[in-house]
PDB file of C-alpha atoms in Angstrom:
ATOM      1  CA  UNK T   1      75.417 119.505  76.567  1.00 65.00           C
ATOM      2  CA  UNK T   2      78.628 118.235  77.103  1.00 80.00           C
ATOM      3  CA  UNK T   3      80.593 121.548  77.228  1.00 94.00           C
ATOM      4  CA  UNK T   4      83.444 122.957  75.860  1.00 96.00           C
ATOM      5  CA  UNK T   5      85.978 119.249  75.753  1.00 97.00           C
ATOM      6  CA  UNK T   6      89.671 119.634  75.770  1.00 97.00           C
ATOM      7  CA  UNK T   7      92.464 116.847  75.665  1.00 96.00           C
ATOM      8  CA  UNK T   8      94.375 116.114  77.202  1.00 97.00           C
ATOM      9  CA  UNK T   9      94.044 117.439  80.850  1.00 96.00           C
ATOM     10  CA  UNK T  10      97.388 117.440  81.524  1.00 97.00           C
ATOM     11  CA  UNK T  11     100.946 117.173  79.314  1.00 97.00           C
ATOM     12  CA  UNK T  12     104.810 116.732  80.408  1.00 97.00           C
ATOM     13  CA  UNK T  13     106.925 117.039  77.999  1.00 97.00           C
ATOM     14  CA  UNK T  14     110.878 117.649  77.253  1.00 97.00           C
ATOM     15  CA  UNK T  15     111.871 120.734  75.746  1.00 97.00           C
ATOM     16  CA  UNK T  16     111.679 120.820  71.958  1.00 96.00           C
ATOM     17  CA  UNK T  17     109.265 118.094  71.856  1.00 97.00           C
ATOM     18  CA  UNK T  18     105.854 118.997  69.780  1.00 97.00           C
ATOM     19  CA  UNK T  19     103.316 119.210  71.425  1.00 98.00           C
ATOM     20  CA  UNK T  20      99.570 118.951  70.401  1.00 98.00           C
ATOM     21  CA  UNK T  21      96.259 120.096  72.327  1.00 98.00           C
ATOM     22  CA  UNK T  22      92.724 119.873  71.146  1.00 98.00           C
ATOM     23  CA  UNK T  23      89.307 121.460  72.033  1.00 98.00           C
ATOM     24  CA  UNK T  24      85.595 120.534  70.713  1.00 98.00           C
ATOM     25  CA  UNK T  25      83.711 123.395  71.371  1.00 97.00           C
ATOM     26  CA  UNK T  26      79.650 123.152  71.990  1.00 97.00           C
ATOM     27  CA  UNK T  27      77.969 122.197  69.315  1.00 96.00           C
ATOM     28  CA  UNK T  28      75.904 125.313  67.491  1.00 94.00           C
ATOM     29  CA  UNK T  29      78.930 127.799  68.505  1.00 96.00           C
ATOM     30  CA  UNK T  30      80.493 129.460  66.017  1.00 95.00           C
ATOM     31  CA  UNK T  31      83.269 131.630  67.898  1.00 94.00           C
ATOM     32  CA  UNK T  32      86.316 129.741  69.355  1.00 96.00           C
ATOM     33  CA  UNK T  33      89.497 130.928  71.305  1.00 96.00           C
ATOM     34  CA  UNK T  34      92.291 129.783  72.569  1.00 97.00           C
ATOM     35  CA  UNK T  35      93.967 131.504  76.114  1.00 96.00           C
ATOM     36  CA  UNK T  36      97.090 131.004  78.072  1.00 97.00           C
ATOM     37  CA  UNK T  37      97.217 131.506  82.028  1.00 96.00           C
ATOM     38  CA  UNK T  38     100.275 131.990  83.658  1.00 94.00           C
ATOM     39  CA  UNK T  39     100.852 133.234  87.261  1.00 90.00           C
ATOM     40  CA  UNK T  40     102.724 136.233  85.368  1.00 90.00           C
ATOM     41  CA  UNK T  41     100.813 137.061  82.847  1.00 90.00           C
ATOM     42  CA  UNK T  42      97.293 136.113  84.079  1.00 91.00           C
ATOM     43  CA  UNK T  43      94.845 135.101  81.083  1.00 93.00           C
ATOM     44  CA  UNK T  44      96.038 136.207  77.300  1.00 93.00           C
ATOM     45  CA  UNK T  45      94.689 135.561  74.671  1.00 93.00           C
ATOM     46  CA  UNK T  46      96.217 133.595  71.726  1.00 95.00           C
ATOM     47  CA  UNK T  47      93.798 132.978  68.719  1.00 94.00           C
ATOM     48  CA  UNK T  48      90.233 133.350  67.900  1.00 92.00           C
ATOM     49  CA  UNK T  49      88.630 131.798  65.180  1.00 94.00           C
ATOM     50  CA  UNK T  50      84.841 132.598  63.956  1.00 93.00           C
ATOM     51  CA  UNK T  51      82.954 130.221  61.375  1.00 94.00           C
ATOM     52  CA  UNK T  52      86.331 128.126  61.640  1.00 94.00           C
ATOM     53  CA  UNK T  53      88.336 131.321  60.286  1.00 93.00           C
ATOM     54  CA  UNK T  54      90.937 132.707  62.043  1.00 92.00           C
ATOM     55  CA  UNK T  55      90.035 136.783  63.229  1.00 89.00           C
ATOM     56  CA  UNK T  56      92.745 137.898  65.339  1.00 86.00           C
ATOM     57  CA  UNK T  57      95.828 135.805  66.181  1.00 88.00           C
ATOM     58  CA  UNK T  58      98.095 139.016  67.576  1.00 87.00           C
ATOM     59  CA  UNK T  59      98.547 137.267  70.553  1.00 88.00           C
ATOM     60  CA  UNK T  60     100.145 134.145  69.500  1.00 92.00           C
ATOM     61  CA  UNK T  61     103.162 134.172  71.127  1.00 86.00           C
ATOM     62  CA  UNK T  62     105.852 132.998  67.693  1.00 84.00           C
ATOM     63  CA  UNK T  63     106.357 131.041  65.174  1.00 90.00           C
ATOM     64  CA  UNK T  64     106.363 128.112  67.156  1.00 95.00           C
ATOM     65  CA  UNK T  65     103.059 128.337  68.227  1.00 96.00           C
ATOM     66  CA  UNK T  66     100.056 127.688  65.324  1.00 96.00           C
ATOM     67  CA  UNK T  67      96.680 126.395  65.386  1.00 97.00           C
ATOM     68  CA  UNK T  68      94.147 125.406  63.347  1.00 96.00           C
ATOM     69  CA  UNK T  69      90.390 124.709  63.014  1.00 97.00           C
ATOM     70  CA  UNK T  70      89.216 122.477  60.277  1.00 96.00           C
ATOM     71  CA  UNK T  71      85.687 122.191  60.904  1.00 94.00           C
ATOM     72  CA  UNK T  72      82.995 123.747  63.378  1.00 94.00           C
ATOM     73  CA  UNK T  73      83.297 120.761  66.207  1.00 95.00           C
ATOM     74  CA  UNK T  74      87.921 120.277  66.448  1.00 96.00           C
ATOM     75  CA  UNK T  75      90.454 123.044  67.246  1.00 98.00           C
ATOM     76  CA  UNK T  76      94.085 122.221  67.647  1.00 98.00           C
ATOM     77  CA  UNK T  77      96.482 124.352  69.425  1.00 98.00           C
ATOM     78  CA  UNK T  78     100.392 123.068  68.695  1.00 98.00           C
ATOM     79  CA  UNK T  79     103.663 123.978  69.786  1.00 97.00           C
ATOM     80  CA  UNK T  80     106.728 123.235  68.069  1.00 96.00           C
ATOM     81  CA  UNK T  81     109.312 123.082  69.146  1.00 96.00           C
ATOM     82  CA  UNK T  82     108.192 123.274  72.780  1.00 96.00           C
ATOM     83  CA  UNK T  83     110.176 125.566  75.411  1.00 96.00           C
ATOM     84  CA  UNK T  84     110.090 125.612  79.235  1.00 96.00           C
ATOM     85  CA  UNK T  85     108.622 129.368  78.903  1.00 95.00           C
ATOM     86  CA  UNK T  86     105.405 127.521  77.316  1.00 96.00           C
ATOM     87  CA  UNK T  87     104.732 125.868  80.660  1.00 97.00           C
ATOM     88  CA  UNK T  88     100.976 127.056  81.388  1.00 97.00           C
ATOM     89  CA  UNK T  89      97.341 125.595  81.664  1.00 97.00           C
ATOM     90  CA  UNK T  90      95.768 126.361  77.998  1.00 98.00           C
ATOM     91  CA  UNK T  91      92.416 127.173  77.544  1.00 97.00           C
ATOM     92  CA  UNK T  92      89.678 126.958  75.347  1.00 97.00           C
ATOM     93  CA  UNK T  93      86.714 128.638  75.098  1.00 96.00           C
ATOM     94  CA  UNK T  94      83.573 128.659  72.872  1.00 96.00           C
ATOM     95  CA  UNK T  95      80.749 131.355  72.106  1.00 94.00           C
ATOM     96  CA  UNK T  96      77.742 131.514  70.078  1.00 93.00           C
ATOM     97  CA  UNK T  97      78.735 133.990  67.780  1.00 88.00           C
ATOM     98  CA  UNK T  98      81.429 136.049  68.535  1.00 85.00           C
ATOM     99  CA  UNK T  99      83.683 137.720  71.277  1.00 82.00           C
ATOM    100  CA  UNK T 100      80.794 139.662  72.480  1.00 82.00           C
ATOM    101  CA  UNK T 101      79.051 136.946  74.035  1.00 87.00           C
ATOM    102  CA  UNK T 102      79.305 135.095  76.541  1.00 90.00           C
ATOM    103  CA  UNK T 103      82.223 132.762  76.469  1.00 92.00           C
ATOM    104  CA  UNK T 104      81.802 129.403  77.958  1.00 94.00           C
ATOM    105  CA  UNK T 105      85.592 127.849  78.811  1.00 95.00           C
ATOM    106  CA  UNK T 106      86.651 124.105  78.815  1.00 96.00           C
ATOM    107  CA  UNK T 107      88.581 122.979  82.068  1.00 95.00           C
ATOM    108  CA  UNK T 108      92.077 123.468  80.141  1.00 96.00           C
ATOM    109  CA  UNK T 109      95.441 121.557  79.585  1.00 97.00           C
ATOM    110  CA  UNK T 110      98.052 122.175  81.869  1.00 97.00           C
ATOM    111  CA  UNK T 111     101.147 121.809  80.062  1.00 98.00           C
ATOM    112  CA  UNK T 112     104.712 121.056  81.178  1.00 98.00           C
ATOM    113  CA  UNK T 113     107.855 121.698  79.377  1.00 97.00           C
ATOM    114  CA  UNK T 114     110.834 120.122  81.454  1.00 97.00           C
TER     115      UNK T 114
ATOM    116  CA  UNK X   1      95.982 149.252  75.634  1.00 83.00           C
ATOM    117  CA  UNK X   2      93.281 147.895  77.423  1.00 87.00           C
ATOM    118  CA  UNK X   3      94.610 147.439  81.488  1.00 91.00           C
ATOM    119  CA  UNK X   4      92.172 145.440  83.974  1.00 94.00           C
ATOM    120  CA  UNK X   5      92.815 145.497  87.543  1.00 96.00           C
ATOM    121  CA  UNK X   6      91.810 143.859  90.201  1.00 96.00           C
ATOM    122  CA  UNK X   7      92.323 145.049  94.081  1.00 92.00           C
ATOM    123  CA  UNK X   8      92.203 143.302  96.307  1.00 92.00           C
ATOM    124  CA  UNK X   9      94.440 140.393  94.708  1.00 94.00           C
ATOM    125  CA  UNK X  10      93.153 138.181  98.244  1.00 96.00           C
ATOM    126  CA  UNK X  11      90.438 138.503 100.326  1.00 95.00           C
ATOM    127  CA  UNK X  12      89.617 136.271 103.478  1.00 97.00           C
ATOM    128  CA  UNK X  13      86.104 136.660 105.323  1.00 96.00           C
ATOM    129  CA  UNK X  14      83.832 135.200 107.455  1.00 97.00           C
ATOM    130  CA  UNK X  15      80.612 133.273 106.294  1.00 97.00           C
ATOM    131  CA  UNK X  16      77.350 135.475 106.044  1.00 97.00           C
ATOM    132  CA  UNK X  17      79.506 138.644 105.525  1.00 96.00           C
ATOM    133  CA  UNK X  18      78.438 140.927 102.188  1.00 97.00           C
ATOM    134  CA  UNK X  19      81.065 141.533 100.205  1.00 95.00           C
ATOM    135  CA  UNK X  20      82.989 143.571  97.601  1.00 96.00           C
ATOM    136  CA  UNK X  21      84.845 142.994  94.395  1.00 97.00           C
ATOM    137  CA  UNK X  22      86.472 145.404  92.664  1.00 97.00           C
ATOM    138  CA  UNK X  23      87.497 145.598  89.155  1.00 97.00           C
ATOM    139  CA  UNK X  24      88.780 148.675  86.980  1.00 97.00           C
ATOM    140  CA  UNK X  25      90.213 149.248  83.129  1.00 95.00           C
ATOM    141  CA  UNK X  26      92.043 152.411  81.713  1.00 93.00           C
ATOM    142  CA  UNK X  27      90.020 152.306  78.356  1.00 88.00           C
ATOM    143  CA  UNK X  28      86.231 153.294  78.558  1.00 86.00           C
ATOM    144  CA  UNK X  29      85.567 152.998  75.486  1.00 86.00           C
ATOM    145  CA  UNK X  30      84.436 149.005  75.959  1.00 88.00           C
ATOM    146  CA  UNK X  31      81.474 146.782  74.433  1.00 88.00           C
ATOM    147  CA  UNK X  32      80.829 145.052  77.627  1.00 91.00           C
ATOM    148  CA  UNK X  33      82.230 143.503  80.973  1.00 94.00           C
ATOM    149  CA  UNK X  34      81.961 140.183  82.143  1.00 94.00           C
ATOM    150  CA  UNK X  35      82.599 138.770  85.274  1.00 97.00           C
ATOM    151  CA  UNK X  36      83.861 135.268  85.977  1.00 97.00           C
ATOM    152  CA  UNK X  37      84.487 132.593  88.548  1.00 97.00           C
ATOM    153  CA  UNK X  38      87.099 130.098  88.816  1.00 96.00           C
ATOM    154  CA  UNK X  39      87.267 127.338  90.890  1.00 95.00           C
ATOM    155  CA  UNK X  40      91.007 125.754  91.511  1.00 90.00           C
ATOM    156  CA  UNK X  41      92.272 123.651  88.759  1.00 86.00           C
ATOM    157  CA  UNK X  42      89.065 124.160  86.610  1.00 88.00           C
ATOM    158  CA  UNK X  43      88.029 126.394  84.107  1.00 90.00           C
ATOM    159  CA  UNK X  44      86.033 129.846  83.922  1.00 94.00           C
ATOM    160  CA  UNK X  45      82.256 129.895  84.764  1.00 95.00           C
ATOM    161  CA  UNK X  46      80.672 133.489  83.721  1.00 94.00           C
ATOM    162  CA  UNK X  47      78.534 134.477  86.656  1.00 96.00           C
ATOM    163  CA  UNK X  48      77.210 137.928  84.560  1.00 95.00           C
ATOM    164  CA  UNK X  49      77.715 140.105  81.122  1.00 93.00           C
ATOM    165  CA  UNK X  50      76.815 143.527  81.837  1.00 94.00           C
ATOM    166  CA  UNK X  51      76.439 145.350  78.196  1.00 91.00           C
ATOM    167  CA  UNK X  52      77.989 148.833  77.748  1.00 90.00           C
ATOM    168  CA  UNK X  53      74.699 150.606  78.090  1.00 91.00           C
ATOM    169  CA  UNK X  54      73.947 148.386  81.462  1.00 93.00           C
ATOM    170  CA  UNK X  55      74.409 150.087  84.471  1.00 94.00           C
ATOM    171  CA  UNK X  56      74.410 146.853  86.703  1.00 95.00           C
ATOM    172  CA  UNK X  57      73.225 143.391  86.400  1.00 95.00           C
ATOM    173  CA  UNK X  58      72.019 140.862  88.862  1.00 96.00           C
ATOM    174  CA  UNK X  59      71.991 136.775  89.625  1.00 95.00           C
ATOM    175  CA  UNK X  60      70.898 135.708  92.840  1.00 96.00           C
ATOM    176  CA  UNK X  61      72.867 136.686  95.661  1.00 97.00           C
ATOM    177  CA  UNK X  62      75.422 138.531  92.986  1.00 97.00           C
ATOM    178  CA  UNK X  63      74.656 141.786  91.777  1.00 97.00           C
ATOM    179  CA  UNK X  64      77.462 143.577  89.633  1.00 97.00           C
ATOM    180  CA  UNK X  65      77.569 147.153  88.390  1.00 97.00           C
ATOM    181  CA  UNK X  66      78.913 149.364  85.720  1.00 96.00           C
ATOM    182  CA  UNK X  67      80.332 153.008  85.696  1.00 95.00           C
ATOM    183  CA  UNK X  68      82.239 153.228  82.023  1.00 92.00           C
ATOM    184  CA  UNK X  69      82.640 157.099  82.591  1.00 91.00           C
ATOM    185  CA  UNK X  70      85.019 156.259  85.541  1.00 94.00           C
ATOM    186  CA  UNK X  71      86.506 153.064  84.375  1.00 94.00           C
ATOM    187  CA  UNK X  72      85.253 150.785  87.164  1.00 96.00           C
ATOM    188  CA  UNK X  73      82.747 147.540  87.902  1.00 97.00           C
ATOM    189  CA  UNK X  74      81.569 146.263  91.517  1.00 97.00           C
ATOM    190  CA  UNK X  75      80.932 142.849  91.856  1.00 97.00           C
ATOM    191  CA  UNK X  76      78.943 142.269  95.390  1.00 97.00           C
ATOM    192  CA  UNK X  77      78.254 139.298  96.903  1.00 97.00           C
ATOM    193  CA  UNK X  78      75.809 139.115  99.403  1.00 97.00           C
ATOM    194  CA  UNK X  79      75.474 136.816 102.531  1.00 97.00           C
ATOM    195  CA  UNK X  80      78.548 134.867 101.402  1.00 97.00           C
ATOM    196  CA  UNK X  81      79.176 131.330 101.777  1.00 97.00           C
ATOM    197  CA  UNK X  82      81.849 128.836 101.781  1.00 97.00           C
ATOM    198  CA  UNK X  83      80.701 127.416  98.544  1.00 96.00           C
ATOM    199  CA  UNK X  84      81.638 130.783  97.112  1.00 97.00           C
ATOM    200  CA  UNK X  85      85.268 129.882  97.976  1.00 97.00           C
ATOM    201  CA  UNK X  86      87.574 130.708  94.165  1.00 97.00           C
ATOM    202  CA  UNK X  87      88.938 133.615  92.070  1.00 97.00           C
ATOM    203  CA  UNK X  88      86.743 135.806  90.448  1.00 98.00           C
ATOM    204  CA  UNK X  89      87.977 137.755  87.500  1.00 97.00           C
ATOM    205  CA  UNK X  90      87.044 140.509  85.363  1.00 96.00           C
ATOM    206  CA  UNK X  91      87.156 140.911  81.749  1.00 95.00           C
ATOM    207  CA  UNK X  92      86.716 143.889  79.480  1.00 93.00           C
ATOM    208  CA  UNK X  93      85.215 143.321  76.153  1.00 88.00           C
ATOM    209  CA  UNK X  94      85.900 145.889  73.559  1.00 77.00           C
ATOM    210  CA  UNK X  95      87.808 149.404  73.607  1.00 60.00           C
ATOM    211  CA  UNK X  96      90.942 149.493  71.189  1.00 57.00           C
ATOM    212  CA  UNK X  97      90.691 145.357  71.209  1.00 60.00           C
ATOM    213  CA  UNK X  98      87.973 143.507  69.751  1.00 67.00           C
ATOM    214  CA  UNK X  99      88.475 141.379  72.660  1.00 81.00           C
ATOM    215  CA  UNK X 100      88.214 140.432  76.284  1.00 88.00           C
ATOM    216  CA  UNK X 101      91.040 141.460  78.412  1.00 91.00           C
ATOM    217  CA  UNK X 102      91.152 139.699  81.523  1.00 94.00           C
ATOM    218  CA  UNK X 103      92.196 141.218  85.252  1.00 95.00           C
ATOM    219  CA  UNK X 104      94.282 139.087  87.395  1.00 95.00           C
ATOM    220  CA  UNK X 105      91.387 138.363  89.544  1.00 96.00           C
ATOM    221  CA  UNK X 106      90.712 138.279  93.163  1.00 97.00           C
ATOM    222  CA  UNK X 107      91.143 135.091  95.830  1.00 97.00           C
ATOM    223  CA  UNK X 108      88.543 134.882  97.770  1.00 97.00           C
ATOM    224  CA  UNK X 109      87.875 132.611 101.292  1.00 97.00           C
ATOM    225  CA  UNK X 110      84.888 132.497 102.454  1.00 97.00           C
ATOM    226  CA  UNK X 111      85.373 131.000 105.984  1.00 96.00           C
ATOM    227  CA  UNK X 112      82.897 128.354 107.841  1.00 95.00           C
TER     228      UNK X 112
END
């Protein structure tokens, strides 16, 4: 297996640019998240989806922040418009079935904003 | 709300030494702990998921233990080696948030 794939690897980008990243999780999950990792902050959080369906999204950050999952093997995590703040590597992370499992995480975007 | 943390934030030691991670979290009521590895500019690899009822769990030369009463996990690493050079964090799966809440994690050098 492949593992969880996320593109791209690394983004610069001017402030208020959009900004677009993208995870296939292993094939036969069903749970997928998105996380943040910051020196400050450490690892948070943002969105989890299960069966494609979003469960708990308290920890995206605003408005400007929304992501999606329109079928079991694409996630998309977007920014718009992007700030300096949002510079960070972005994971994602994929589980069988669930946040009580195991999570397996892709090698992340880091991400920019100038 | 769920707090992890980690202590010590770095640790430097000398190859063959056994070793100590420590990891705690102000909510006991959790669904599991898992502890993870990362490797600079890479992801997170989990090394071991103990379940709430676990009172330790073992892989090799790691071996990681539970007390939920007192709000703390071990991780130990035995005859350490270079290779296990990276930051190792803790996460806390349940409690309050149906969720894993992630410690800052510990540095660790493992030196030839």
């Amino acid at each position: 297996d492949a593992g969880v794939i996320q593109s791209p690897r690394h983004e610069v980008t001017e402030m208020g640019q959009e900004v677009t990243l993208r995870c296939k999780p292993i094939s036969g999950h069903n749970s997928l998240f998105w996380y943040r990792q910051t020196m400050m902050r450490g690892l948070e959080l943002l969105i989890y989806f299960n069966n494609n369906v979003p469960i708990d999204d308290s920890g995206m950050p605003e408005d400007r922040f929304s992501a999606k999952m329109p079928n079991a093997s694409f996630s998309t995590l977007k920014i718009q418009p992007s700030e300096p703040r949002d510079s960070a590597v972005y994971f994602c992370a994929s589980s069988r079935q669930g946040w009580e499992e195991t999570q397996y995480f892709g090698p992340g975007t880091r991400l920019l904003v100038l | 709300k769920q707090e992890v943390t980690q202590i010590p934030a770095a640790l430097s030691v000398p190859e063959g030494e056994n070793l100590v991670l420590n990891c705690s979290f102000t909510d006991s009521a959790i669904y599991n702990l898992q502890w993870f590895r990362q490797d600079p500019g890479k992801g997170l690899t989990s090394l071991l998921l103990i379940q709430s009822s676990q009172r330790e769990q073992t892989s090799g030369r790691l071996n990681a233990s539970l007390d939920k009463s007192s709000g703390r996990s071990t991780l130990y690493i035995a005859a350490s080696q270079p290779g296990d050079s990276a930051t190792y964090l803790c996460a806390v799966g349940g409690g309050s948030n149906y969720k894993l809440t992630f410690g800052k994690g510990t540095l660790l050098t493992v030196n030839p």
